[in-house]
Amino acid sequence: MAHLLSIAEVLIVVITLHGHTPDSPYFSTSYVTTAVVLSLLSTLGVLAGGLVLISRSLRWFVRGDVPTPAQRLGALNIIRDQSLLLGAAWATGGLAFALIERGGAGIALAAALSIVLGGAAATGTGVLFSQRTIRPIIAAATRGFDGYLTAPGVLSRLINMWLLSSGLPSLVIAALIVFRSNGWLIPTTASVELPVLVLSLVAVMLGWRGMALVSRSIADPIREVVDAMAEIEHGQIGTLVDVYERSEIGRLQSGFNRMVTGLQERDRLNDLFGRYVGTDVARRAVQDGAAFSGEVTEAAILFVDLADSTRLTTSRPPQEVADVLNGFFRIVVGAVDERGGLINKFQGDAALAVFGVPLRSRGAASAALATARALAIRLRDLPEVDFGIGVSAGSVFAGNIGAENRYEYTVIGDAVNEAARLADLAKSADQRVLSSAAATDRADEAERRQWVSHSSEVLRGRSEVTPILAPGPAESDTLRA
């Protein structure tokens, strides 16, 4: 199409000059006929050559095959080979015209101007036309490969457009005036107003076409990046764009893909980090960085521990023990997450959950007590598993513990030790759940009514008596209600 458009524009100029100077021997009917015939022959040659060039890549592209190195190189060179084909067609046609007509220096100059004007317009327009058409092939050929199609940059495209639409037509107009002044192609008495008008119209056509194609060659890949950004904004983090040229546009595309790869890596790290320390801790650490050093605050602690885990490990293969523990912890994690708690750590066959840190919560104690009651019901469905759950509350240190290059988020305080002692004691209690009065005193009225006094004991490592409560039976709840 680029070749035909350029031929039409050059023939318009030739025919106009022929009609405007009928007495000139340089623009006889024979010359115009020869030009038309050579144009048709060159068009057939360009069509055949273009089919050969694209068919090499279409064979593997249509089948969806991975291109061989030779096929990849052929796809990358389509634009170059096309430009060479168009340039050769115009050079051959111009040379043949000059040899057939033998009109002397005048015909030689006319043929040279036609080659320069038409060849430049055809090759430049052809590049802009083909860039968009063969992008899928180039993208498939360069996928997983560092080599990209060399393409003119934005500035080069704009300069080429100016040369096609303004520079060359202006040069031809200047040449017409010089030729008429010297009587080379146009008699000195002839008027050049009509040829100048025609060339101006050709320049307008070239300018419109060049502007449309250049703007599209820039806007299309940018639009692809914008659309991909919108998809990422809506959660499709793995969206990439094809990279098919080495220019400012190609650098934008490859830079966008590197950014997406970085986002994916960061998302994977955040997800992995969140799985180990909890999503709230991960989010807080990302936001605060090293400033997330810790604080002393009120929190509720839930400690759950398997009973007689030694018997479990000695009576079953390691894989079965791991499956039992995973099933046990899956229930624990689900119940804690439901009420906004955080599994701070797994300790062998035990788990420590905290409520109220790192995100402050006024109902931390109530959430911990409700979680303990729900766990007691759910864990009883596990076969051959016994457990104990302890709940406490109080002032704790919650934050990072460790060296500068290796932190662990944890909670430290008497409430943590108390919850662990109560969990051990609960293994022999009927309900398998015990709480200190420190936790129930901080709970709301509705949750406190779910607990009744169990006993008062001196826990291991303590010197004072700790009031202990347990979930009340349903009948007691009904009477209290």
Coordinates of C-alpha atoms in Angstrom, one line a residue:
M1 CA 0.0 0.0 0.0
A2 CA 2.9 2.4 0.8
H3 CA 4.4 1.6 -2.6
L4 CA 1.1 2.2 -4.5
L5 CA 0.5 5.5 -2.6
S6 CA 3.9 6.8 -3.5
I7 CA 3.5 5.7 -7.1
A8 CA 0.2 7.6 -7.3
E9 CA 1.7 10.7 -5.9
V10 CA 4.7 10.7 -8.3
L11 CA 2.5 9.9 -11.3
I12 CA 0.2 12.8 -10.3
V13 CA 3.2 15.1 -10.5
V14 CA 4.5 13.6 -13.8
I15 CA 1.1 13.7 -15.5
T16 CA 0.4 17.2 -14.3
L17 CA 3.7 18.3 -15.8
H18 CA 3.0 16.5 -19.0
G19 CA -0.4 18.1 -19.4
H20 CA 1.0 21.5 -18.5
T21 CA 3.8 21.3 -21.0
P22 CA 2.5 19.4 -24.1
D23 CA 5.3 20.7 -26.3
S24 CA 8.1 19.5 -24.1
P25 CA 9.8 16.4 -25.4
Y26 CA 10.6 15.3 -21.9
F27 CA 6.9 14.8 -21.0
S28 CA 5.6 13.0 -24.0
T29 CA 2.9 10.3 -23.9
S30 CA 5.6 7.7 -24.4
Y31 CA 7.4 8.8 -21.2
V32 CA 4.1 8.7 -19.2
T33 CA 3.2 5.3 -20.7
T34 CA 6.7 3.9 -19.8
A35 CA 6.4 5.2 -16.3
V36 CA 3.0 3.6 -15.8
V37 CA 4.1 0.2 -17.1
L38 CA 7.3 0.3 -15.0
S39 CA 5.1 1.2 -12.0
L40 CA 2.8 -1.8 -12.5
L41 CA 5.8 -4.1 -12.9
S42 CA 7.5 -2.8 -9.8
T43 CA 4.2 -3.2 -7.9
L44 CA 4.0 -6.8 -8.9
G45 CA 7.6 -7.2 -7.8
V46 CA 7.0 -5.6 -4.4
L47 CA 3.8 -7.7 -3.9
A48 CA 5.7 -10.9 -4.7
G49 CA 8.7 -9.9 -2.6
G50 CA 6.5 -8.8 0.3
L51 CA 4.6 -12.2 0.3
V52 CA 8.0 -14.0 0.4
L53 CA 9.2 -11.9 3.3
I54 CA 6.1 -12.3 5.5
S55 CA 5.5 -16.0 4.6
R56 CA 8.7 -17.0 6.3
S57 CA 7.4 -15.8 9.6
L58 CA 3.8 -16.6 9.1
R59 CA 4.5 -20.3 8.9
W60 CA 5.7 -20.7 12.4
F61 CA 3.6 -17.8 13.8
V62 CA 0.2 -19.2 12.7
R63 CA 1.0 -22.6 14.0
G64 CA 2.1 -21.2 17.3
D65 CA 5.6 -22.7 17.1
V66 CA 8.6 -21.5 19.0
P67 CA 10.8 -19.9 16.3
T68 CA 14.2 -21.2 15.5
P69 CA 17.2 -18.8 15.6
A70 CA 17.0 -18.4 11.9
Q71 CA 13.2 -17.8 12.0
R72 CA 13.7 -15.3 14.9
L73 CA 16.3 -13.4 12.9
G74 CA 14.0 -13.4 9.8
A75 CA 11.2 -11.9 11.9
L76 CA 13.4 -9.2 13.4
N77 CA 14.6 -8.3 9.9
I78 CA 11.2 -7.9 8.2
I79 CA 11.2 -4.1 8.4
R80 CA 14.8 -3.9 7.2
D81 CA 14.1 -6.3 4.3
Q82 CA 10.9 -4.5 3.4
S83 CA 12.7 -1.2 3.2
L84 CA 15.4 -2.7 1.0
L85 CA 12.8 -4.2 -1.2
L86 CA 11.0 -0.9 -1.7
G87 CA 14.2 1.0 -2.2
A88 CA 15.4 -1.6 -4.8
A89 CA 12.1 -1.4 -6.6
W90 CA 12.2 2.4 -7.0
A91 CA 15.9 2.4 -7.9
T92 CA 15.4 -0.3 -10.5
G93 CA 12.3 1.3 -11.9
G94 CA 14.0 4.7 -12.2
L95 CA 17.1 3.3 -13.8
A96 CA 15.0 1.3 -16.3
F97 CA 13.0 4.4 -17.2
A98 CA 16.2 6.4 -17.9
L99 CA 17.7 3.6 -20.0
I100 CA 14.5 2.9 -22.0
E101 CA 13.7 6.5 -22.8
R102 CA 17.3 7.8 -23.2
G103 CA 16.2 11.4 -22.9
G104 CA 19.5 12.7 -21.8
A105 CA 20.3 14.6 -18.7
G106 CA 16.8 15.9 -18.3
I107 CA 15.2 12.5 -18.1
A108 CA 18.0 11.3 -15.8
L109 CA 17.3 14.2 -13.4
A110 CA 13.6 13.5 -13.5
A111 CA 14.2 9.8 -12.8
A112 CA 16.5 10.7 -10.0
L113 CA 14.0 13.1 -8.4
S114 CA 11.2 10.4 -8.8
I115 CA 13.4 7.8 -7.1
V116 CA 14.3 10.2 -4.2
L117 CA 10.8 11.5 -3.7
G118 CA 8.9 8.2 -4.3
G119 CA 11.5 5.9 -2.8
A120 CA 11.7 7.9 0.4
A121 CA 7.9 8.2 0.7
A122 CA 7.4 4.5 0.0
T123 CA 10.1 3.3 2.5
G124 CA 9.1 5.7 5.2
T125 CA 5.4 5.1 4.9
G126 CA 6.1 1.3 4.6
V127 CA 7.9 1.3 7.9
L128 CA 5.1 3.1 9.7
F129 CA 2.5 0.9 8.1
S130 CA 4.2 -2.4 8.8
Q131 CA 5.3 -1.6 12.4
R132 CA 1.7 -2.0 13.6
T133 CA 0.9 -4.9 11.4
I134 CA 3.8 -7.2 12.3
R135 CA 3.9 -6.3 16.1
P136 CA 2.4 -9.7 17.1
I137 CA 5.0 -11.5 15.0
I138 CA 7.9 -9.5 16.5
A139 CA 6.5 -10.0 20.0
A140 CA 6.3 -13.7 19.5
A141 CA 9.8 -13.8 18.0
T142 CA 11.4 -11.8 20.9
R143 CA 9.4 -13.4 23.8
G144 CA 12.0 -14.8 26.1
F145 CA 14.8 -13.3 24.0
D146 CA 16.9 -10.2 24.7
G147 CA 17.0 -9.0 21.1
Y148 CA 14.4 -6.5 20.0
L149 CA 13.5 -5.0 16.6
T150 CA 15.5 -2.0 16.0
A151 CA 13.1 0.9 15.2
P152 CA 13.5 4.6 14.8
G153 CA 12.9 6.6 18.0
V154 CA 10.2 9.2 18.5
L155 CA 12.5 12.1 17.3
S156 CA 13.6 10.2 14.3
R157 CA 10.0 9.4 13.3
L158 CA 9.0 13.1 13.6
I159 CA 12.1 14.2 11.6
N160 CA 11.4 11.6 8.9
M161 CA 7.8 12.7 8.7
W162 CA 8.9 16.3 8.2
L163 CA 11.3 15.2 5.5
L164 CA 8.5 13.3 3.7
S165 CA 5.8 15.9 4.0
S166 CA 7.8 19.2 3.8
G167 CA 11.4 18.7 3.0
L168 CA 11.2 16.6 -0.1
P169 CA 8.2 18.4 -1.7
S170 CA 9.9 21.7 -1.0
L171 CA 13.1 20.4 -2.6
V172 CA 11.1 19.3 -5.7
I173 CA 9.4 22.7 -5.9
A174 CA 12.8 24.4 -5.7
A175 CA 14.1 22.0 -8.4
L176 CA 11.2 22.9 -10.7
I177 CA 12.0 26.6 -10.4
V178 CA 15.7 26.0 -11.0
F179 CA 15.0 23.7 -14.0
R180 CA 12.6 26.2 -15.6
S181 CA 15.1 29.0 -15.1
N182 CA 17.7 26.9 -17.0
G183 CA 15.3 25.3 -19.4
W184 CA 16.3 21.8 -18.5
L185 CA 12.9 20.1 -18.1
I186 CA 10.5 23.0 -18.4
P187 CA 10.7 25.8 -21.0
T188 CA 11.7 29.1 -19.5
T189 CA 8.4 30.6 -20.8
A190 CA 6.2 27.9 -19.0
S191 CA 4.3 28.7 -15.8
V192 CA 5.0 26.5 -12.7
E193 CA 1.9 27.6 -10.7
L194 CA 0.0 24.3 -11.4
P195 CA 3.0 22.0 -10.7
V196 CA 3.7 23.9 -7.5
L197 CA 0.0 23.6 -6.5
V198 CA 0.0 19.9 -7.2
L199 CA 3.2 19.4 -5.2
S200 CA 1.7 21.3 -2.4
L201 CA -1.3 19.1 -2.4
V202 CA 1.0 16.0 -2.4
A203 CA 2.9 17.5 0.5
V204 CA -0.4 17.9 2.4
M205 CA -1.3 14.3 1.6
L206 CA 2.1 13.1 2.7
G207 CA 1.9 15.2 5.9
W208 CA -1.5 13.9 6.9
R209 CA -0.5 10.3 6.3
G210 CA 2.8 10.7 8.0
M211 CA 1.3 12.5 11.0
A212 CA -1.4 9.8 11.4
L213 CA 1.0 6.9 11.1
V214 CA 3.7 8.4 13.4
S215 CA 1.2 9.4 16.0
R216 CA -0.4 5.9 15.9
S217 CA 3.0 4.2 16.1
I218 CA 3.6 6.2 19.3
A219 CA 0.1 6.1 20.8
D220 CA -0.6 2.4 20.3
P221 CA 2.2 1.0 22.5
I222 CA 1.6 3.8 25.1
R223 CA -2.1 2.8 25.1
E224 CA -1.1 -0.8 25.7
V225 CA 1.0 0.3 28.7
V226 CA -1.9 2.4 30.0
D227 CA -4.4 -0.4 29.7
A228 CA -1.9 -2.8 31.4
M229 CA -1.6 -0.3 34.3
A230 CA -5.4 -0.2 34.6
E231 CA -5.5 -4.0 34.8
I232 CA -2.8 -4.0 37.5
E233 CA -4.8 -1.3 39.4
H234 CA -7.7 -3.8 39.4
G235 CA -5.6 -6.6 40.9
Q236 CA -4.2 -8.4 37.8
I237 CA -0.7 -8.0 39.0
G238 CA 0.8 -10.3 36.4
T239 CA -0.1 -8.2 33.4
L240 CA 2.8 -7.6 31.0
V241 CA 3.1 -5.9 27.6
D242 CA 4.8 -7.1 24.5
V243 CA 8.2 -5.5 23.8
Y244 CA 8.9 -5.3 20.0
E245 CA 11.3 -2.5 19.3
R246 CA 14.5 -0.9 20.7
S247 CA 13.6 2.8 21.0
E248 CA 12.1 5.0 23.7
I249 CA 8.9 3.1 23.2
G250 CA 10.7 -0.2 23.7
R251 CA 12.4 1.1 26.8
L252 CA 9.1 2.2 28.2
Q253 CA 7.6 -1.3 27.5
S254 CA 10.6 -3.2 29.0
G255 CA 10.7 -0.8 32.0
F256 CA 7.0 -1.4 32.6
N257 CA 7.6 -5.2 32.5
R258 CA 10.5 -4.8 34.9
M259 CA 8.3 -2.8 37.2
V260 CA 5.6 -5.5 37.1
T261 CA 8.2 -8.2 37.8
G262 CA 9.3 -6.2 40.8
L263 CA 5.8 -5.7 42.0
Q264 CA 5.2 -9.5 41.7
E265 CA 8.3 -10.2 43.6
R266 CA 7.4 -7.7 46.3
D267 CA 3.9 -9.2 46.4
R268 CA 5.3 -12.7 46.8
L269 CA 7.6 -11.5 49.6
N270 CA 4.8 -9.7 51.4
D271 CA 2.6 -12.8 51.1
L272 CA 5.4 -15.0 52.4
F273 CA 6.2 -12.5 55.1
G274 CA 2.6 -12.3 56.1
R275 CA 2.3 -16.1 56.3
Y276 CA 5.1 -16.2 58.8
V277 CA 4.3 -13.2 61.0
G278 CA 0.7 -12.4 60.1
T279 CA -0.7 -9.9 57.6
D280 CA -1.2 -7.2 60.2
V281 CA 2.4 -7.4 61.4
A282 CA 3.6 -7.5 57.8
R283 CA 1.6 -4.4 56.9
R284 CA 2.8 -2.6 60.0
A285 CA 6.4 -3.5 59.3
V286 CA 6.2 -2.4 55.7
Q287 CA 4.6 0.9 56.8
D288 CA 6.9 1.7 59.7
G289 CA 10.1 -0.1 58.7
A290 CA 12.8 -0.1 61.4
A291 CA 10.6 2.2 63.5
F292 CA 8.4 -0.7 64.3
S293 CA 10.5 -1.5 67.4
G294 CA 7.8 -2.2 69.9
E295 CA 5.7 -0.8 72.7
V296 CA 4.2 -1.7 76.0
T297 CA 0.5 -2.1 75.7
E298 CA -2.6 -4.0 76.9
A299 CA -3.2 -7.3 75.0
A300 CA -5.1 -10.5 75.4
I301 CA -3.2 -13.8 75.1
L302 CA -4.5 -17.2 74.0
F303 CA -2.3 -20.3 74.4
V304 CA -3.3 -23.7 73.0
D305 CA -1.3 -26.8 73.4
L306 CA -1.7 -30.4 72.5
A307 CA -1.9 -33.0 75.3
D308 CA 0.3 -36.1 75.3
S309 CA 2.0 -35.1 72.1
T310 CA 4.9 -37.5 73.0
R311 CA 2.6 -40.5 72.6
L312 CA 1.4 -39.1 69.2
T313 CA 5.0 -38.8 67.8
T314 CA 6.0 -42.3 69.0
S315 CA 3.0 -44.1 67.8
R316 CA 2.7 -42.7 64.3
P317 CA 5.1 -42.0 61.3
P318 CA 6.5 -38.5 61.0
Q319 CA 4.3 -37.6 58.0
E320 CA 1.1 -38.6 59.8
V321 CA 2.2 -36.6 62.9
A322 CA 2.7 -33.6 60.6
D323 CA -0.7 -34.1 59.0
V324 CA -2.4 -34.2 62.5
L325 CA -0.5 -31.0 63.5
N326 CA -1.5 -29.2 60.3
G327 CA -5.1 -30.1 60.8
F328 CA -4.9 -29.0 64.4
F329 CA -3.3 -25.7 63.6
R330 CA -5.6 -25.1 60.6
I331 CA -8.6 -25.0 63.0
V332 CA -6.6 -22.8 65.4
V333 CA -5.6 -20.3 62.7
G334 CA -9.1 -20.1 61.3
A335 CA -10.7 -19.4 64.7
V336 CA -8.1 -16.7 65.6
D337 CA -8.4 -15.0 62.3
E338 CA -12.2 -14.8 62.5
R339 CA -12.0 -12.6 65.6
G340 CA -9.1 -10.4 64.5
G341 CA -6.3 -12.2 66.4
L342 CA -2.8 -12.9 65.4
I343 CA -1.0 -16.3 65.5
N344 CA 2.3 -14.9 66.9
K345 CA 4.2 -18.2 66.7
F346 CA 4.0 -22.0 66.6
Q347 CA 6.0 -23.8 69.2
G348 CA 6.1 -27.4 68.3
D349 CA 2.7 -28.7 69.2
A350 CA 1.5 -25.4 70.7
A351 CA 0.4 -22.0 69.3
L352 CA 0.5 -18.5 70.8
A353 CA -2.2 -16.1 69.7
V354 CA -2.5 -12.4 70.6
F355 CA -5.4 -10.0 70.5
G356 CA -5.1 -6.2 70.5
V357 CA -1.6 -6.0 69.0
P358 CA -0.2 -5.0 66.6
L359 CA -3.5 -3.3 65.8
R360 CA -5.2 -1.8 68.8
S361 CA -8.6 -3.2 69.7
R362 CA -10.9 -2.3 72.6
G363 CA -12.5 -5.7 72.6
A364 CA -9.3 -7.8 72.7
A365 CA -10.1 -9.7 75.8
S366 CA -13.6 -10.5 74.7
A367 CA -12.3 -11.7 71.3
A368 CA -9.7 -14.0 72.9
L369 CA -12.3 -15.5 75.3
A370 CA -14.8 -16.1 72.5
T371 CA -12.1 -17.7 70.4
A372 CA -11.1 -20.0 73.2
R373 CA -14.7 -21.2 73.6
A374 CA -15.1 -21.7 69.8
L375 CA -11.8 -23.6 69.7
A376 CA -12.9 -25.9 72.5
I377 CA -15.9 -27.0 70.4
R378 CA -14.1 -27.3 67.0
L379 CA -11.0 -29.2 68.3
R380 CA -13.1 -31.9 69.9
D381 CA -14.0 -33.0 66.4
L382 CA -10.4 -34.0 65.8
P383 CA -9.8 -37.8 66.4
E384 CA -7.1 -38.8 68.9
V385 CA -6.3 -35.2 69.8
D386 CA -6.5 -33.7 73.2
F387 CA -5.6 -30.2 74.1
G388 CA -5.6 -27.4 76.7
I389 CA -6.4 -23.7 76.1
G390 CA -5.4 -20.9 78.4
V391 CA -6.4 -17.2 78.2
S392 CA -5.0 -14.3 80.0
A393 CA -4.6 -10.5 79.6
G394 CA -2.5 -7.7 80.8
S395 CA 0.4 -5.4 80.0
V396 CA 2.9 -6.8 77.6
F397 CA 5.8 -5.7 75.4
A398 CA 4.9 -6.2 71.7
G399 CA 7.4 -5.6 69.0
N400 CA 10.7 -6.7 67.4
I401 CA 13.1 -8.8 69.2
G402 CA 16.5 -9.9 67.7
A403 CA 19.5 -8.5 65.8
E404 CA 19.4 -5.8 63.2
N405 CA 19.4 -8.2 60.3
R406 CA 17.0 -10.7 61.8
Y407 CA 13.9 -9.6 63.7
E408 CA 11.0 -11.6 65.2
Y409 CA 7.8 -10.0 66.2
T410 CA 6.8 -11.3 69.6
V411 CA 5.0 -10.5 72.9
I412 CA 6.7 -10.6 76.3
G413 CA 5.0 -10.3 79.7
D414 CA 3.5 -12.0 82.6
A415 CA 0.2 -12.5 80.7
V416 CA 2.0 -14.7 78.2
N417 CA 3.4 -16.9 80.9
E418 CA 0.1 -17.1 82.7
A419 CA -1.8 -18.2 79.5
A420 CA 0.8 -21.0 79.0
R421 CA 0.4 -22.2 82.6
L422 CA -3.4 -22.1 82.3
A423 CA -3.2 -24.1 79.0
D424 CA -1.2 -26.8 80.7
L425 CA -3.6 -26.9 83.6
A426 CA -6.6 -27.0 81.2
K427 CA -5.6 -30.3 79.8
S428 CA -7.0 -32.0 82.9
A429 CA -10.2 -29.7 83.1
D430 CA -13.5 -30.9 81.8
Q431 CA -13.9 -28.0 79.4
R432 CA -10.3 -28.0 78.3
V433 CA -10.4 -24.2 78.5
L434 CA -9.3 -22.0 81.4
S435 CA -9.0 -18.2 81.8
S436 CA -7.6 -15.9 84.4
A437 CA -9.7 -13.3 86.1
A438 CA -7.4 -10.7 84.4
A439 CA -8.9 -11.6 81.1
T440 CA -12.6 -11.9 82.1
D441 CA -12.4 -8.6 84.0
R442 CA -11.3 -6.8 80.8
A443 CA -14.1 -8.5 78.7
D444 CA -17.5 -7.0 78.0
E445 CA -20.6 -7.9 80.0
A446 CA -21.9 -10.4 77.4
E447 CA -18.7 -12.4 77.3
R448 CA -18.2 -12.4 81.1
R449 CA -21.6 -14.1 81.5
Q450 CA -20.2 -17.0 79.5
W451 CA -17.6 -17.8 82.2
V452 CA -18.0 -19.2 85.7
S453 CA -15.5 -19.6 88.6
H454 CA -13.5 -22.7 88.3
S455 CA -10.8 -22.6 91.1
S456 CA -8.0 -20.5 92.6
E457 CA -4.5 -21.9 92.3
V458 CA -0.9 -20.9 92.6
L459 CA 0.4 -21.4 89.1
R460 CA 3.9 -22.7 88.5
G461 CA 6.5 -20.0 89.0
R462 CA 4.2 -17.8 91.0
S463 CA 3.7 -17.0 94.6
E464 CA 0.2 -15.6 94.6
V465 CA -3.1 -17.2 94.0
T466 CA -4.6 -16.8 90.5
P467 CA -8.5 -16.8 90.3
I468 CA -9.4 -19.2 87.4
L469 CA -12.6 -19.3 85.4
A470 CA -14.0 -21.8 82.8
P471 CA -16.8 -21.6 80.3
G472 CA -20.1 -22.1 82.0
P473 CA -22.6 -24.8 81.0
A474 CA -25.5 -23.9 78.7
E475 CA -28.0 -24.4 81.6
S476 CA -26.1 -21.8 83.7
D477 CA -26.3 -19.4 80.8
T478 CA -30.0 -19.9 80.5
L479 CA -30.6 -19.3 84.2
R480 CA -28.5 -16.2 84.1
A481 CA -30.3 -14.9 81.1

